[in-house]
Each structure stands twice: as structure tokens, then as C-alpha cells.
PDB file of C-alpha atoms in Angstrom:
ATOM      1  CA  MET A   7     -16.591   2.064   8.724  1.00 88.00           C
ATOM      2  CA  PRO A   8     -12.773   2.557   8.794  1.00 92.00           C
ATOM      3  CA  ALA A   9     -12.583   1.114   5.267  1.00 93.00           C
ATOM      4  CA  ALA A  10     -15.139   3.595   3.963  1.00 94.00           C
ATOM      5  CA  ILE A  11     -13.362   6.503   5.653  1.00 96.00           C
ATOM      6  CA  CYS A  12      -9.983   5.479   4.209  1.00 95.00           C
ATOM      7  CA  GLY A  13     -11.501   5.067   0.757  1.00 96.00           C
ATOM      8  CA  LEU A  14     -13.239   8.426   0.883  1.00 95.00           C
ATOM      9  CA  LEU A  15     -10.082  10.180   2.080  1.00 96.00           C
ATOM     10  CA  ALA A  16      -8.052   8.558  -0.719  1.00 96.00           C
ATOM     11  CA  VAL A  17     -10.572   9.785  -3.298  1.00 95.00           C
ATOM     12  CA  LEU A  18     -10.739  13.304  -1.868  1.00 96.00           C
ATOM     13  CA  LEU A  19      -6.982  13.688  -1.350  1.00 96.00           C
ATOM     14  CA  GLY A  20      -6.278  13.153  -5.034  1.00 94.00           C
ATOM     15  CA  LEU A  21      -8.872  15.593  -6.372  1.00 94.00           C
ATOM     16  CA  PRO A  22      -6.821  18.802  -6.036  1.00 94.00           C
ATOM     17  CA  PHE A  23      -3.946  17.177  -7.930  1.00 92.00           C
ATOM     18  CA  ALA A  24      -5.919  15.436 -10.683  1.00 93.00           C
ATOM     19  CA  GLY A  25      -4.616  16.167 -14.141  1.00 92.00           C
ATOM     20  CA  GLY A  26      -1.591  17.999 -12.807  1.00 90.00           C
ATOM     21  CA  THR A  27       2.127  17.615 -12.361  1.00 88.00           C
ATOM     22  CA  ALA A  28       2.989  20.192  -9.716  1.00 88.00           C
ATOM     23  CA  PRO A  29       3.558  19.247  -6.085  1.00 91.00           C
ATOM     24  CA  GLY A  30       1.389  20.725  -3.382  1.00 91.00           C
ATOM     25  CA  ALA A  31       2.920  22.871  -0.648  1.00 94.00           C
ATOM     26  CA  VAL A  32       3.157  19.940   1.782  1.00 95.00           C
ATOM     27  CA  ASP A  33       4.643  17.737  -0.964  1.00 95.00           C
ATOM     28  CA  ALA A  34       7.374  20.302  -1.660  1.00 95.00           C
ATOM     29  CA  THR A  35       8.127  20.829   2.037  1.00 96.00           C
ATOM     30  CA  VAL A  36       8.517  17.129   2.765  1.00 96.00           C
ATOM     31  CA  ALA A  37      10.646  16.625  -0.353  1.00 96.00           C
ATOM     32  CA  GLY A  38      12.916  19.393   0.944  1.00 96.00           C
ATOM     33  CA  TRP A  39      13.322  17.614   4.289  1.00 96.00           C
ATOM     34  CA  ILE A  40      14.352  14.397   2.558  1.00 96.00           C
ATOM     35  CA  ALA A  41      16.585  15.973  -0.117  1.00 93.00           C
ATOM     36  CA  HIS A  42      19.725  15.724   2.028  1.00 94.00           C
ATOM     37  CA  LEU A  43      19.673  11.916   2.164  1.00 96.00           C
ATOM     38  CA  SER A  44      22.248  10.153   0.012  1.00 96.00           C
ATOM     39  CA  PRO A  45      21.197   8.086  -3.009  1.00 95.00           C
ATOM     40  CA  GLY A  46      22.397   4.917  -1.261  1.00 97.00           C
ATOM     41  CA  VAL A  47      20.223   5.586   1.778  1.00 97.00           C
ATOM     42  CA  LEU A  48      17.247   6.397  -0.431  1.00 97.00           C
ATOM     43  CA  ARG A  49      17.669   3.152  -2.396  1.00 96.00           C
ATOM     44  CA  ALA A  50      17.736   1.229   0.887  1.00 97.00           C
ATOM     45  CA  LEU A  51      14.624   3.035   2.136  1.00 97.00           C
ATOM     46  CA  VAL A  52      12.639   2.239  -1.010  1.00 96.00           C
ATOM     47  CA  LEU A  53      13.602  -1.449  -0.809  1.00 95.00           C
ATOM     48  CA  PRO A  54      10.381  -2.556   0.985  1.00 94.00           C
ATOM     49  CA  THR A  55       8.358  -1.573  -2.102  1.00 96.00           C
ATOM     50  CA  GLU A  56      10.300  -3.824  -4.460  1.00 95.00           C
ATOM     51  CA  PRO A  57       8.467  -6.893  -5.812  1.00 95.00           C
ATOM     52  CA  TYR A  58      11.176  -9.219  -4.487  1.00 95.00           C
ATOM     53  CA  VAL A  59      10.252  -8.021  -0.974  1.00 96.00           C
ATOM     54  CA  VAL A  60       6.482  -7.543  -1.356  1.00 97.00           C
ATOM     55  CA  ILE A  61       5.778 -10.881  -3.061  1.00 97.00           C
ATOM     56  CA  PRO A  62       7.456 -13.041  -0.383  1.00 97.00           C
ATOM     57  CA  LEU A  63       5.589 -11.090   2.304  1.00 96.00           C
ATOM     58  CA  GLY A  64       2.330 -11.808   0.496  1.00 96.00           C
ATOM     59  CA  VAL A  65       3.217 -15.483   0.207  1.00 97.00           C
ATOM     60  CA  LEU A  66       4.021 -15.507   3.931  1.00 96.00           C
ATOM     61  CA  ALA A  67       0.514 -14.212   4.708  1.00 96.00           C
ATOM     62  CA  VAL A  68      -1.060 -16.932   2.562  1.00 97.00           C
ATOM     63  CA  VAL A  69       1.102 -19.639   4.147  1.00 96.00           C
ATOM     64  CA  LEU A  70       0.256 -18.454   7.659  1.00 95.00           C
ATOM     65  CA  CYS A  71      -3.452 -18.684   6.830  1.00 95.00           C
ATOM     66  CA  LEU A  72      -3.091 -22.147   5.302  1.00 96.00           C
ATOM     67  CA  ARG A  73      -1.058 -23.424   8.256  1.00 95.00           C
ATOM     68  CA  ALA A  74      -3.809 -22.210  10.581  1.00 93.00           C
ATOM     69  CA  GLY A  75      -6.429 -24.014   8.489  1.00 93.00           C
ATOM     70  CA  ARG A  76      -7.973 -20.717   7.376  1.00 92.00           C
ATOM     71  CA  ARG A  77      -8.361 -21.375   3.648  1.00 93.00           C
ATOM     72  CA  ALA A  78     -10.872 -18.576   3.089  1.00 91.00           C
ATOM     73  CA  ASP A  79      -8.496 -16.118   4.750  1.00 93.00           C
ATOM     74  CA  ALA A  80      -5.692 -17.403   2.498  1.00 95.00           C
ATOM     75  CA  VAL A  81      -7.797 -16.555  -0.549  1.00 94.00           C
ATOM     76  CA  PHE A  82      -8.381 -13.055   0.784  1.00 94.00           C
ATOM     77  CA  ALA A  83      -4.695 -12.710   1.721  1.00 95.00           C
ATOM     78  CA  LEU A  84      -3.861 -13.337  -1.913  1.00 95.00           C
ATOM     79  CA  GLY A  85      -6.838 -11.585  -3.519  1.00 96.00           C
ATOM     80  CA  ALA A  86      -7.061  -8.335  -1.541  1.00 97.00           C
ATOM     81  CA  PRO A  87      -3.595  -7.021  -2.488  1.00 97.00           C
ATOM     82  CA  LEU A  88      -4.097  -8.092  -6.105  1.00 97.00           C
ATOM     83  CA  LEU A  89      -7.429  -6.281  -6.241  1.00 97.00           C
ATOM     84  CA  ALA A  90      -5.910  -3.126  -4.722  1.00 98.00           C
ATOM     85  CA  ILE A  91      -3.021  -3.184  -7.204  1.00 97.00           C
ATOM     86  CA  LEU A  92      -5.270  -3.770 -10.224  1.00 97.00           C
ATOM     87  CA  LEU A  93      -7.734  -1.048  -9.217  1.00 97.00           C
ATOM     88  CA  THR A  94      -4.875   1.381  -8.693  1.00 97.00           C
ATOM     89  CA  SER A  95      -3.181   0.639 -12.005  1.00 96.00           C
ATOM     90  CA  TRP A  96      -6.207   0.282 -14.232  1.00 97.00           C
ATOM     91  CA  LEU A  97      -8.718   2.657 -12.659  1.00 96.00           C
ATOM     92  CA  LEU A  98      -7.360   5.247 -10.249  1.00 96.00           C
ATOM     93  CA  LYS A  99      -4.105   6.254 -11.916  1.00 97.00           C
ATOM     94  CA  PRO A 100      -5.771   6.938 -15.291  1.00 96.00           C
ATOM     95  CA  LEU A 101      -8.712   8.595 -13.569  1.00 95.00           C
ATOM     96  CA  TYR A 102      -6.588  11.031 -11.529  1.00 96.00           C
ATOM     97  CA  ASP A 103      -4.097  11.574 -14.365  1.00 95.00           C
ATOM     98  CA  ARG A 104      -1.394  12.986 -12.069  1.00 96.00           C
ATOM     99  CA  TRP A 105       2.049  12.839 -13.651  1.00 94.00           C
ATOM    100  CA  LYS A 106       5.636  12.979 -12.447  1.00 94.00           C
ATOM    101  CA  ASN A 107       8.643  12.112 -14.616  1.00 90.00           C
ATOM    102  CA  ASP A 108       6.375  10.852 -17.421  1.00 92.00           C
ATOM    103  CA  THR A 109       4.626   8.394 -15.079  1.00 94.00           C
ATOM    104  CA  LEU A 110       1.161   8.350 -13.536  1.00 95.00           C
ATOM    105  CA  VAL A 111       1.713   8.692  -9.787  1.00 96.00           C
ATOM    106  CA  TYR A 112      -1.581   9.067  -7.879  1.00 96.00           C
ATOM    107  CA  PRO A 113      -2.093   6.932  -5.927  1.00 97.00           C
ATOM    108  CA  SER A 114       1.345   5.385  -5.540  1.00 97.00           C
ATOM    109  CA  GLY A 115       1.334   1.825  -6.845  1.00 96.00           C
ATOM    110  CA  HIS A 116       4.532   1.108  -4.905  1.00 96.00           C
ATOM    111  CA  THR A 117       2.696   2.079  -1.747  1.00 98.00           C
ATOM    112  CA  VAL A 118      -0.519   0.252  -2.596  1.00 98.00           C
ATOM    113  CA  SER A 119       1.288  -3.048  -3.098  1.00 97.00           C
ATOM    114  CA  LEU A 120       3.353  -2.695   0.083  1.00 98.00           C
ATOM    115  CA  VAL A 121       0.547  -1.446   2.319  1.00 98.00           C
ATOM    116  CA  ALA A 122      -2.002  -3.963   1.049  1.00 98.00           C
ATOM    117  CA  VAL A 123       0.340  -6.860   1.856  1.00 98.00           C
ATOM    118  CA  LEU A 124       1.377  -5.365   5.209  1.00 98.00           C
ATOM    119  CA  THR A 125      -2.254  -4.758   6.171  1.00 97.00           C
ATOM    120  CA  VAL A 126      -3.056  -8.373   5.362  1.00 97.00           C
ATOM    121  CA  LEU A 127      -0.111  -9.517   7.505  1.00 96.00           C
ATOM    122  CA  VAL A 128      -1.333  -7.402  10.410  1.00 96.00           C
ATOM    123  CA  LEU A 129      -4.841  -8.870  10.079  1.00 95.00           C
ATOM    124  CA  VAL A 130      -3.537 -12.436   9.726  1.00 93.00           C
ATOM    125  CA  THR A 131      -1.108 -12.335  12.631  1.00 93.00           C
ATOM    126  CA  ARG A 132      -2.992  -9.983  14.959  1.00 92.00           C
ATOM    127  CA  ARG A 133       0.337  -9.064  16.554  1.00 94.00           C
ATOM    128  CA  ALA A 134       1.272  -5.569  17.680  1.00 96.00           C
ATOM    129  CA  VAL A 135       4.908  -6.119  16.711  1.00 96.00           C
ATOM    130  CA  VAL A 136       3.834  -6.808  13.111  1.00 96.00           C
ATOM    131  CA  ALA A 137       1.845  -3.562  13.071  1.00 97.00           C
ATOM    132  CA  VAL A 138       4.842  -1.620  14.399  1.00 98.00           C
ATOM    133  CA  LEU A 139       7.221  -3.192  11.860  1.00 97.00           C
ATOM    134  CA  ALA A 140       4.692  -2.476   9.089  1.00 97.00           C
ATOM    135  CA  ALA A 141       4.474   1.174  10.126  1.00 97.00           C
ATOM    136  CA  LEU A 142       8.277   1.471  10.177  1.00 97.00           C
ATOM    137  CA  ALA A 143       8.533  -0.117   6.723  1.00 97.00           C
ATOM    138  CA  LEU A 144       5.946   2.335   5.410  1.00 98.00           C
ATOM    139  CA  LEU A 145       7.786   5.327   6.884  1.00 97.00           C
ATOM    140  CA  ALA A 146      11.062   4.171   5.363  1.00 97.00           C
ATOM    141  CA  ALA A 147       9.437   3.523   2.000  1.00 97.00           C
ATOM    142  CA  THR A 148       7.737   6.926   2.080  1.00 98.00           C
ATOM    143  CA  ALA A 149      11.058   8.702   2.528  1.00 97.00           C
ATOM    144  CA  GLY A 150      12.644   6.573  -0.185  1.00 97.00           C
ATOM    145  CA  LEU A 151       9.850   7.059  -2.719  1.00 97.00           C
ATOM    146  CA  ILE A 152       9.874  10.819  -2.216  1.00 97.00           C
ATOM    147  CA  GLY A 153      13.651  11.128  -2.074  1.00 96.00           C
ATOM    148  CA  MET A 154      14.169   9.053  -5.219  1.00 96.00           C
ATOM    149  CA  GLY A 155      11.688  11.318  -6.999  1.00 94.00           C
ATOM    150  CA  TYR A 156       9.204   8.530  -7.712  1.00 96.00           C
ATOM    151  CA  HIS A 157       6.296  10.088  -5.832  1.00 96.00           C
ATOM    152  CA  TYR A 158       4.978  13.050  -3.921  1.00 96.00           C
ATOM    153  CA  LEU A 159       3.867  12.637  -0.297  1.00 97.00           C
ATOM    154  CA  THR A 160       0.220  12.925  -1.334  1.00 97.00           C
ATOM    155  CA  ASP A 161       0.691   9.975  -3.720  1.00 97.00           C
ATOM    156  CA  VAL A 162       2.012   7.835  -0.870  1.00 98.00           C
ATOM    157  CA  VAL A 163      -0.713   8.898   1.558  1.00 98.00           C
ATOM    158  CA  GLY A 164      -3.389   8.293  -1.087  1.00 97.00           C
ATOM    159  CA  GLY A 165      -1.919   4.866  -1.844  1.00 98.00           C
ATOM    160  CA  THR A 166      -1.837   3.995   1.841  1.00 98.00           C
ATOM    161  CA  LEU A 167      -5.447   5.012   2.379  1.00 98.00           C
ATOM    162  CA  PHE A 168      -6.651   3.182  -0.716  1.00 98.00           C
ATOM    163  CA  ALA A 169      -4.768  -0.040   0.085  1.00 98.00           C
ATOM    164  CA  VAL A 170      -6.108  -0.115   3.636  1.00 98.00           C
ATOM    165  CA  ALA A 171      -9.637   0.548   2.357  1.00 97.00           C
ATOM    166  CA  VAL A 172      -9.535  -2.300  -0.170  1.00 97.00           C
ATOM    167  CA  VAL A 173      -8.048  -4.800   2.266  1.00 97.00           C
ATOM    168  CA  LEU A 174     -10.495  -3.918   5.041  1.00 96.00           C
ATOM    169  CA  LEU A 175     -13.456  -4.030   2.662  1.00 94.00           C
ATOM    170  CA  THR A 176     -12.514  -7.440   1.292  1.00 92.00           C
ATOM    171  CA  TRP A 177     -11.531  -8.758   4.712  1.00 87.00           C
ATOM    172  CA  SER A 178     -14.950  -7.885   6.127  1.00 74.00           C
ATOM    173  CA  VAL A 179     -16.774 -10.011   3.523  1.00 70.00           C
ATOM    174  CA  PRO A 180     -18.536 -12.798   5.462  1.00 67.00           C
ATOM    175  CA  ARG A 181     -17.016 -16.232   5.040  1.00 58.00           C
ATOM    176  CA  PRO A 182     -17.570 -19.539   6.768  1.00 60.00           C
ATOM    177  CA  ALA A 183     -15.756 -20.251  10.021  1.00 61.00           C
ATOM    178  CA  PRO A 184     -13.020 -22.864   9.770  1.00 57.00           C
ATOM    179  CA  ALA A 185     -14.097 -26.392  10.540  1.00 59.00           C
ATOM    180  CA  PRO A 186     -13.009 -27.641  13.965  1.00 65.00           C
ATOM    181  CA  SER A 187     -10.071 -29.984  13.962  1.00 59.00           C
ATOM    182  CA  THR A 188     -10.898 -33.673  14.195  1.00 66.00           C
ATOM    183  CA  GLY A 189      -7.378 -34.810  14.925  1.00 58.00           C
TER     184      GLY A 189
END
């Protein structure tokens, strides 16, 4: 049920902005709050969305699953973020047709890749500290993406909701339990 709610909210959030370029009132307000941050700080805040950070985190999730003997989970740890990224790039961005700086921005692909991998890590580790660190990384990335002018807040929120929906939907697919250890 949480996956369906996140997916529905992601779809509905983008509707008022489809085919447009203008920020909403909340988008403009939040951008104003972040505008005072220096370019160096903003570059540091957006760092968690970079492929050289996201990819190793994704590999870590797969390795953790494999080390625990959870091969099916390892497949989902790899596949769920890839599915979320592909659906965002090939389906949702063209469908919503929201532009900023000559780029399709809804939902945020930066956010989808980061949040999908972080959600997988939270599910794989089942540790509260991982969830807290993931939330902090998302908050930092949100400020960076908005401050650097890459995205509006609604793009980031839509990307977050969509990534969580895809990961939770794929994670809930039934798969066989791992075989008990014989050694």
C-alpha cells in the first residue's frame, strides 16, 4: 500500500506542471531560501546525486545481499534502481514534458537514482542509522539540486516518491526464501 500511495502522489504532483517551465509558488519560495548558499556549498550538497557516489552505493547493496546469501535480493537491489531510472528517463520525463534550462526535469532523475539506491540500502540493512543517513543525504541533495538550478522542489519530491514506489513495488514481489546454510 505505501508503494501505491507514493506512486499515485508522484503522478498527481507532476500534473499541474506538465508541459510547463514556470516554478510553482512553493518551488519559488524554497529556491529563495536556498539562494544565499555559495556555489561551493551547493556543489558539495549535490554530490550525493553524482554517479560516482550512487553507483558504489548500489554495488554496496548488492554485495551486502550476496554476502548474506540473499541472491534474489541482490538481483532486486540491482534491478529496482535501474528500473526506476529507466522509467523516469524514458517514460515520465517525456510524458510530463516539464522543462528547466533546456532539460526535462520532472521527476528529477538525479533524485530517482539516489533515492532508489538509498531505499534499497535501507531495506537491505534494516538499520535505523542507514535510514537517518539516507534522509540527510536526500535533504542535502535537495538543497543542492535546487540551489544549482537543476531542479524545482516539486521535481525532487516527485522523484523521491516515484523512486520509493518502484523500489517498494519490486521489493514486494514474492521470491523464494534463502536456503539454510549447510556449513
